[in-house]
mmCIF file of C-alpha atoms in Angstrom:
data_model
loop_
_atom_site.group_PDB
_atom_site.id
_atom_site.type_symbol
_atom_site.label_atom_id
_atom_site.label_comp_id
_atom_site.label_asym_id
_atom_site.label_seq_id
_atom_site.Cartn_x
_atom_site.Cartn_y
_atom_site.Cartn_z
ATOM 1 C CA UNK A 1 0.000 0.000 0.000
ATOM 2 C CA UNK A 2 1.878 3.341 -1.289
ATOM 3 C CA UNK A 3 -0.482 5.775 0.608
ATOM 4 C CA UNK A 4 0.327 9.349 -0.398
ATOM 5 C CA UNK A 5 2.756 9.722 -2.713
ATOM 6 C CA UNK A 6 4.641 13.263 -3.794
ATOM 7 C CA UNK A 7 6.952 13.558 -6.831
ATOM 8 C CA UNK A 8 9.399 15.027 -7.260
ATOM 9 C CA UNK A 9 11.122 14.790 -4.037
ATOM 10 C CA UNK A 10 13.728 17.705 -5.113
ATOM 11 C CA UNK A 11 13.261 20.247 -7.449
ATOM 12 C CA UNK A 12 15.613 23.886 -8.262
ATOM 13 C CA UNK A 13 13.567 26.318 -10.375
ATOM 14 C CA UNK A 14 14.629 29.272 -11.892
ATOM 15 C CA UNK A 15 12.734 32.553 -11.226
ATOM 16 C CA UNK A 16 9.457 32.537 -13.433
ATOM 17 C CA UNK A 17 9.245 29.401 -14.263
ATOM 18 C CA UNK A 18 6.378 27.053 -13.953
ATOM 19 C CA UNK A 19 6.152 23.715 -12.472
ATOM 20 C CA UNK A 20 3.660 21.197 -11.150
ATOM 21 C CA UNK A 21 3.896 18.993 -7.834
ATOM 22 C CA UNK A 22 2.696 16.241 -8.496
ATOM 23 C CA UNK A 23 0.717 14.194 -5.480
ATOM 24 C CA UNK A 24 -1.334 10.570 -5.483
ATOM 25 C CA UNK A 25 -2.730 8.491 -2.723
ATOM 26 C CA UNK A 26 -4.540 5.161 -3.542
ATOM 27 C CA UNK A 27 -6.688 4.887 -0.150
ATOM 28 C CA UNK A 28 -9.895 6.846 -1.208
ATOM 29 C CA UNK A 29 -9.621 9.375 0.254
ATOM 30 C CA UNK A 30 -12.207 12.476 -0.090
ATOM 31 C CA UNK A 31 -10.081 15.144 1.430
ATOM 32 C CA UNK A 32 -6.746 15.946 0.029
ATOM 33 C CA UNK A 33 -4.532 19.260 0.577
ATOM 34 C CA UNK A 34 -1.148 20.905 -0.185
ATOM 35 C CA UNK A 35 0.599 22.270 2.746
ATOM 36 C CA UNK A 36 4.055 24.545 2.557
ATOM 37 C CA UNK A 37 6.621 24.493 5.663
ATOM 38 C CA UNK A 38 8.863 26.925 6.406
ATOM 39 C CA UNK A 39 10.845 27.573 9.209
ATOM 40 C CA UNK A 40 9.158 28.591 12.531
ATOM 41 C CA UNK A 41 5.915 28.483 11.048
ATOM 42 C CA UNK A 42 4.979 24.986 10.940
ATOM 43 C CA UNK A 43 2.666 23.672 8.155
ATOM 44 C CA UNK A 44 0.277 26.116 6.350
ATOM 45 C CA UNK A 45 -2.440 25.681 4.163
ATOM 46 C CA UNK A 46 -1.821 26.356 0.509
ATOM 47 C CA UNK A 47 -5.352 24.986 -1.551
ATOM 48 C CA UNK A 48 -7.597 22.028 -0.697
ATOM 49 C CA UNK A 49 -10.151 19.139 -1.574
ATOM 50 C CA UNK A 50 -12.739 17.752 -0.501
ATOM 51 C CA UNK A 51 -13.978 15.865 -3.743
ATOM 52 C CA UNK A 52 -13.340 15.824 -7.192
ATOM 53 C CA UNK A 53 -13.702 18.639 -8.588
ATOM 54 C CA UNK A 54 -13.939 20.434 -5.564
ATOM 55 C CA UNK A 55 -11.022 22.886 -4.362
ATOM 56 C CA UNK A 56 -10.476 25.461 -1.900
ATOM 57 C CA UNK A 57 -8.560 27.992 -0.970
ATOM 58 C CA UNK A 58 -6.562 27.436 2.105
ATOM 59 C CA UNK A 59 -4.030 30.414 4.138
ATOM 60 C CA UNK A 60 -1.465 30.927 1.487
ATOM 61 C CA UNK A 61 -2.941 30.363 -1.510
ATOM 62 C CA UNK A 62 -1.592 33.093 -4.001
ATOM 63 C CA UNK A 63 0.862 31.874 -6.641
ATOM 64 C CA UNK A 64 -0.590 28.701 -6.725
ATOM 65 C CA UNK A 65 -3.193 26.611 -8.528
ATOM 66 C CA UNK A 66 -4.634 23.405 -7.697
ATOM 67 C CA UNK A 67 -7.309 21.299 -9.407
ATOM 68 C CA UNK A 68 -8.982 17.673 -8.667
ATOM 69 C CA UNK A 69 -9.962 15.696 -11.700
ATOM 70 C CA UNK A 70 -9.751 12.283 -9.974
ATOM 71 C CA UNK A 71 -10.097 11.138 -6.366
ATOM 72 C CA UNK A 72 -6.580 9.790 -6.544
ATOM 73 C CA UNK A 73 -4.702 12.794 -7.821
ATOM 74 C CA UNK A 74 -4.281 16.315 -6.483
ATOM 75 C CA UNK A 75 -1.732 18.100 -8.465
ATOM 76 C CA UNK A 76 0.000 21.855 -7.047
ATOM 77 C CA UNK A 77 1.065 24.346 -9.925
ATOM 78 C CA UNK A 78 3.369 26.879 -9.507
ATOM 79 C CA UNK A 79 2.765 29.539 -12.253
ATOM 80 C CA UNK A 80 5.653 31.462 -12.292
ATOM 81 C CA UNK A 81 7.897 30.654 -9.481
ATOM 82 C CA UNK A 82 9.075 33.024 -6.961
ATOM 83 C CA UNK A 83 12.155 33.438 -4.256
ATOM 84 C CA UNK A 84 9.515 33.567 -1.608
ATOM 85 C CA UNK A 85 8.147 29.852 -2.774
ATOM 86 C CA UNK A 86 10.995 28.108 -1.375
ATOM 87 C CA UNK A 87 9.715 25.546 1.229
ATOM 88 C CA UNK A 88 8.849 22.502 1.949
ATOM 89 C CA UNK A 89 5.655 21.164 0.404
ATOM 90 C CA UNK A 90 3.967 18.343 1.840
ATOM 91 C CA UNK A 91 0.421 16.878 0.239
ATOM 92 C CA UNK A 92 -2.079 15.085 2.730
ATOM 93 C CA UNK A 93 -4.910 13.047 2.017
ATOM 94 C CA UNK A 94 -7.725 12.015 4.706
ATOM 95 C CA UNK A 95 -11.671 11.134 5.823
ATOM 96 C CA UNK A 96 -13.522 13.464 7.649
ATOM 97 C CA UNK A 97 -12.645 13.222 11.634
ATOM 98 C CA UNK A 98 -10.175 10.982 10.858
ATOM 99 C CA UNK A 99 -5.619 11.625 10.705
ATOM 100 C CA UNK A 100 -4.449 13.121 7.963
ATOM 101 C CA UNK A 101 -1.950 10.855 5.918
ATOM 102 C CA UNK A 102 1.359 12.729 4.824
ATOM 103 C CA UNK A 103 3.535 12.453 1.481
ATOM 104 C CA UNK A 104 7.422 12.468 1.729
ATOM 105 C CA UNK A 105 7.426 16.163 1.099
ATOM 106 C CA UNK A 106 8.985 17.881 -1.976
ATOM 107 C CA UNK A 107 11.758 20.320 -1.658
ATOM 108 C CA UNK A 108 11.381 23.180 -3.603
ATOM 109 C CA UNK A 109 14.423 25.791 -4.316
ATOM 110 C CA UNK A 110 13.262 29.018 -6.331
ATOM 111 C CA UNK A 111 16.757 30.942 -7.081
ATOM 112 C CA UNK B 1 -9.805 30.607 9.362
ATOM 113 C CA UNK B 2 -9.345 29.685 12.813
ATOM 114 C CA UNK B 3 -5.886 30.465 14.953
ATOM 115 C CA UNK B 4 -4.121 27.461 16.560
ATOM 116 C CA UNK B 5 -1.378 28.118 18.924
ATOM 117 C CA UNK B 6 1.496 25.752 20.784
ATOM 118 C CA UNK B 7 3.555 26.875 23.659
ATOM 119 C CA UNK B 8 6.025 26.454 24.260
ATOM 120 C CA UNK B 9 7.658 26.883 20.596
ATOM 121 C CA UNK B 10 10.966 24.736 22.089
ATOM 122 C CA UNK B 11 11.631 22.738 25.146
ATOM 123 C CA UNK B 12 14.897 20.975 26.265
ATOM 124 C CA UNK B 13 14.435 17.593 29.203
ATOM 125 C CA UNK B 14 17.072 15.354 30.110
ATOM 126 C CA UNK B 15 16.202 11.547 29.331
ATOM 127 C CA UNK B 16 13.715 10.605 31.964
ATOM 128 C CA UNK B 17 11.848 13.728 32.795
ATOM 129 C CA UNK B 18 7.853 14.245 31.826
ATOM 130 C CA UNK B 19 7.141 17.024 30.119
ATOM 131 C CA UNK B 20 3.755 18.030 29.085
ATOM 132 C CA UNK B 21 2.992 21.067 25.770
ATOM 133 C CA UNK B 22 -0.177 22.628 25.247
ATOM 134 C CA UNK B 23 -2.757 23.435 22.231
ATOM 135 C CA UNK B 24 -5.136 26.282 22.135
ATOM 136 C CA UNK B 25 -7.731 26.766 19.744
ATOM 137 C CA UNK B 26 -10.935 28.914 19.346
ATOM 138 C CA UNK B 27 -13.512 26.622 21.555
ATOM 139 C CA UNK B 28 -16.456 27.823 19.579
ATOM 140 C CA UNK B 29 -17.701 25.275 16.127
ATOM 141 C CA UNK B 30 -15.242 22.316 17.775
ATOM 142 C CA UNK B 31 -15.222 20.127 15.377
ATOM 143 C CA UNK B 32 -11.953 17.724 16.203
ATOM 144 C CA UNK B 33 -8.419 18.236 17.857
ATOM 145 C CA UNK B 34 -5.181 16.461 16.123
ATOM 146 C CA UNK B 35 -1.956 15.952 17.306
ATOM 147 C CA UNK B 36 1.014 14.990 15.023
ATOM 148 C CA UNK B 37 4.388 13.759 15.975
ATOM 149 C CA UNK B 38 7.258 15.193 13.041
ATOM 150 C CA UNK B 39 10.487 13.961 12.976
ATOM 151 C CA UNK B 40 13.270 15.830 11.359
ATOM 152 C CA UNK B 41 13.363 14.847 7.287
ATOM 153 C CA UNK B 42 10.108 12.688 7.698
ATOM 154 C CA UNK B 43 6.759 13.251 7.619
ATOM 155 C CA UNK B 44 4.202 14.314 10.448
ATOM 156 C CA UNK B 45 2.451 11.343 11.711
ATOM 157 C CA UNK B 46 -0.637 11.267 13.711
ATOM 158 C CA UNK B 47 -0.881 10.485 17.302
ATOM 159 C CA UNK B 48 -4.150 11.251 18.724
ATOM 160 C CA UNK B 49 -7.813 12.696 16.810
ATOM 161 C CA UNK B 50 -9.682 13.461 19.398
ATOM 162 C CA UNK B 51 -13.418 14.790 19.270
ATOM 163 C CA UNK B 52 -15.615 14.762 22.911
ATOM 164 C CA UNK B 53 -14.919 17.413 25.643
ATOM 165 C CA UNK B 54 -12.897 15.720 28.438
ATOM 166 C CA UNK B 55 -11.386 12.983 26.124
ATOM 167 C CA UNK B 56 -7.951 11.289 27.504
ATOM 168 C CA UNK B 57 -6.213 9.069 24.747
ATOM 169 C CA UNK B 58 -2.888 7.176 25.373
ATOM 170 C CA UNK B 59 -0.472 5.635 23.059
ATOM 171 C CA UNK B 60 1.922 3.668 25.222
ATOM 172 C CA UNK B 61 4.689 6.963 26.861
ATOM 173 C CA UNK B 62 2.368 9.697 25.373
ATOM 174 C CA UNK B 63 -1.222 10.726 26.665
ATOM 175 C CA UNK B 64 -3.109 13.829 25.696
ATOM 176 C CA UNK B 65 -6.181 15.383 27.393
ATOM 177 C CA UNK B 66 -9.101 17.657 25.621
ATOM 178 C CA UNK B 67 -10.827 20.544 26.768
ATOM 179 C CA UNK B 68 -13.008 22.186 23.994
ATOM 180 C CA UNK B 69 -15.104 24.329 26.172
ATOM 181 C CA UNK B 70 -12.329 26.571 27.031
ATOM 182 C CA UNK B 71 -10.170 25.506 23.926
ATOM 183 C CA UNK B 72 -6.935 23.708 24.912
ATOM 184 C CA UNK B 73 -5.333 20.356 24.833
ATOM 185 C CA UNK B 74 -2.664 19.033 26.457
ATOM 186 C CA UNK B 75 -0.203 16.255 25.050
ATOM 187 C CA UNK B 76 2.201 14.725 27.991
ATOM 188 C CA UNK B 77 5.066 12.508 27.449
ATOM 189 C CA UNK B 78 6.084 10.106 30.856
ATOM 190 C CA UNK B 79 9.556 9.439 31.133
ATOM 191 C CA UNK B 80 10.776 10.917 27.790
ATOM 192 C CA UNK B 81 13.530 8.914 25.416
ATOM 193 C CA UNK B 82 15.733 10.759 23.107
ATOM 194 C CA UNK B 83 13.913 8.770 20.365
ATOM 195 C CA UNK B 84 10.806 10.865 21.702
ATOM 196 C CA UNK B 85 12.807 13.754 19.827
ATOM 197 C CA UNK B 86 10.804 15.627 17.488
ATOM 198 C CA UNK B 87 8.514 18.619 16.266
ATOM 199 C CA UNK B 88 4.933 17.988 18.220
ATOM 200 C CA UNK B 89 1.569 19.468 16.237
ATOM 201 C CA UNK B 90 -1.754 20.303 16.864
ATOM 202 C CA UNK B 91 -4.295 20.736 14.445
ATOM 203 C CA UNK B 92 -7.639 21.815 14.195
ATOM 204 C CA UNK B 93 -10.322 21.328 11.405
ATOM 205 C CA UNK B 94 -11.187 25.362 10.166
ATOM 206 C CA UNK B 95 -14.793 25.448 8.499
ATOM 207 C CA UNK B 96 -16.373 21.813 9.316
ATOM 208 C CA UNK B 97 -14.077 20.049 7.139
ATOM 209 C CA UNK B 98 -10.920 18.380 6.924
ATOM 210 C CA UNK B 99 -9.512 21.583 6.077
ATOM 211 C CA UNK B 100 -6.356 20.957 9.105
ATOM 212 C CA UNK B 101 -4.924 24.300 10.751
ATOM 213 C CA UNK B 102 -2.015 23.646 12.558
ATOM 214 C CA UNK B 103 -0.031 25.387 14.935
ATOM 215 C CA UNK B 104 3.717 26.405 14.776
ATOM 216 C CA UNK B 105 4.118 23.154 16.419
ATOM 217 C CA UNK B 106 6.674 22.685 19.798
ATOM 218 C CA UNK B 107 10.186 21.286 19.134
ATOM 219 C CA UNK B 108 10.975 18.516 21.942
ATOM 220 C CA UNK B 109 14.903 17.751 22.232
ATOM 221 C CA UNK B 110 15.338 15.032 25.026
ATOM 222 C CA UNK B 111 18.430 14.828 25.794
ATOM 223 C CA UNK B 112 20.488 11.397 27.092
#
């Protein structure tokens, strides 16, 4: 059972470019989000899911774009890449009152 | 969306000591209370999702307590390891969904 699974694992980006995180979990799960950590401010809310094809925004969601075709998949685009997007971005997937099921996280370097 | 806060942000014990860290959240729409144990260059793994006011769940060193009416829980570890070494969070559900707020989270170092 892979659970969540985030690829790529690393990525550099140049300034303005655009790139998509990609994120799967094969449990079923309804709810699926995209969380960024940086240091000292723990884990905050990018966009989220609670279907498919149904997203929300969550606390930091400018720069980003998310969209939900498929239960399984829940794919992050960056549309042009900033300094300030370096972080840590880790993709969850859960049921409702339930834990919340963590990727490996990707590491994301804007220069 | 809602504010969750953990105090205190970082906490040094020798191996052997209890130590205890606390959650606060806005005790009005409760709708759950998680708590996630982070270890560096891992992923955040749950430990507790509690739900009813005056709830007490254990997993074997680590216990943690819920309070929604006045908005605080409170996650205790007995006789801490260094293995218990980690980044402790607390999230809260923000608008009746799975939509998890967590706090900055409280960064345990036990040391042997």
């Amino acid at each position: 059972n892979a659970g969540v699974t985030q690829t790529p694992k690393f990525q550099v980006l140049k300034t303005g470019q655009s790139m998509t995180l990609q994120c799967a979990q094969d449990m079923n799960h309804e709810y699926m989000s995209w969380y960024r950590q940086d240091p000292g401010m723990g884990l905050r809310l990018i966009h989220y899911s609670v279907g498919a094809g149904i997203t929300d925004q969550g606390e930091v969601p400018n720069g980003y774009n998310v969209s939900r075709s498929t239960t399984e998949d829940f794919p992050l685009r960056l549309l042009s890449a900033a300094p300030s997007q370096t972080s840590v971005y880790f993709c969850a997937s859960g049921e409702w009152a339930t834990e919340a099921f963590f990727g490996q996280g990707t590491r994301l370097t804007v220069v | 969306i809602l504010n969750v806060e953990q105090s205190p942000q970082s906490l040094h014990v020798q191996e052997g000591d209890s130590t205890n860290f606390t959650c606060s959240f806005p005790s009005s729409n409760f709708y759950a209370l998680h708590w996630y144990r982070w270890e560096t260059a891992k992923s955040p793994e749950a430990l507790f999702v509690m739900t009813l006011n005056g709830d007490e769940k254990k997993k074997g060193r680590i216990s943690a307590t819920l309070n929604t009416k006045e908005g605080y829980s409170y996650l205790y570890i007995k006789g801490s390891q260094p293995e218990d070494s980690a980044t402790y969070l607390c999230a809260s559900p923000s608008g009746g969904y799975n939509k998890l707020i967590f706090g900055a989270g409280t960064r345990l170092a036990v040391h042997p």
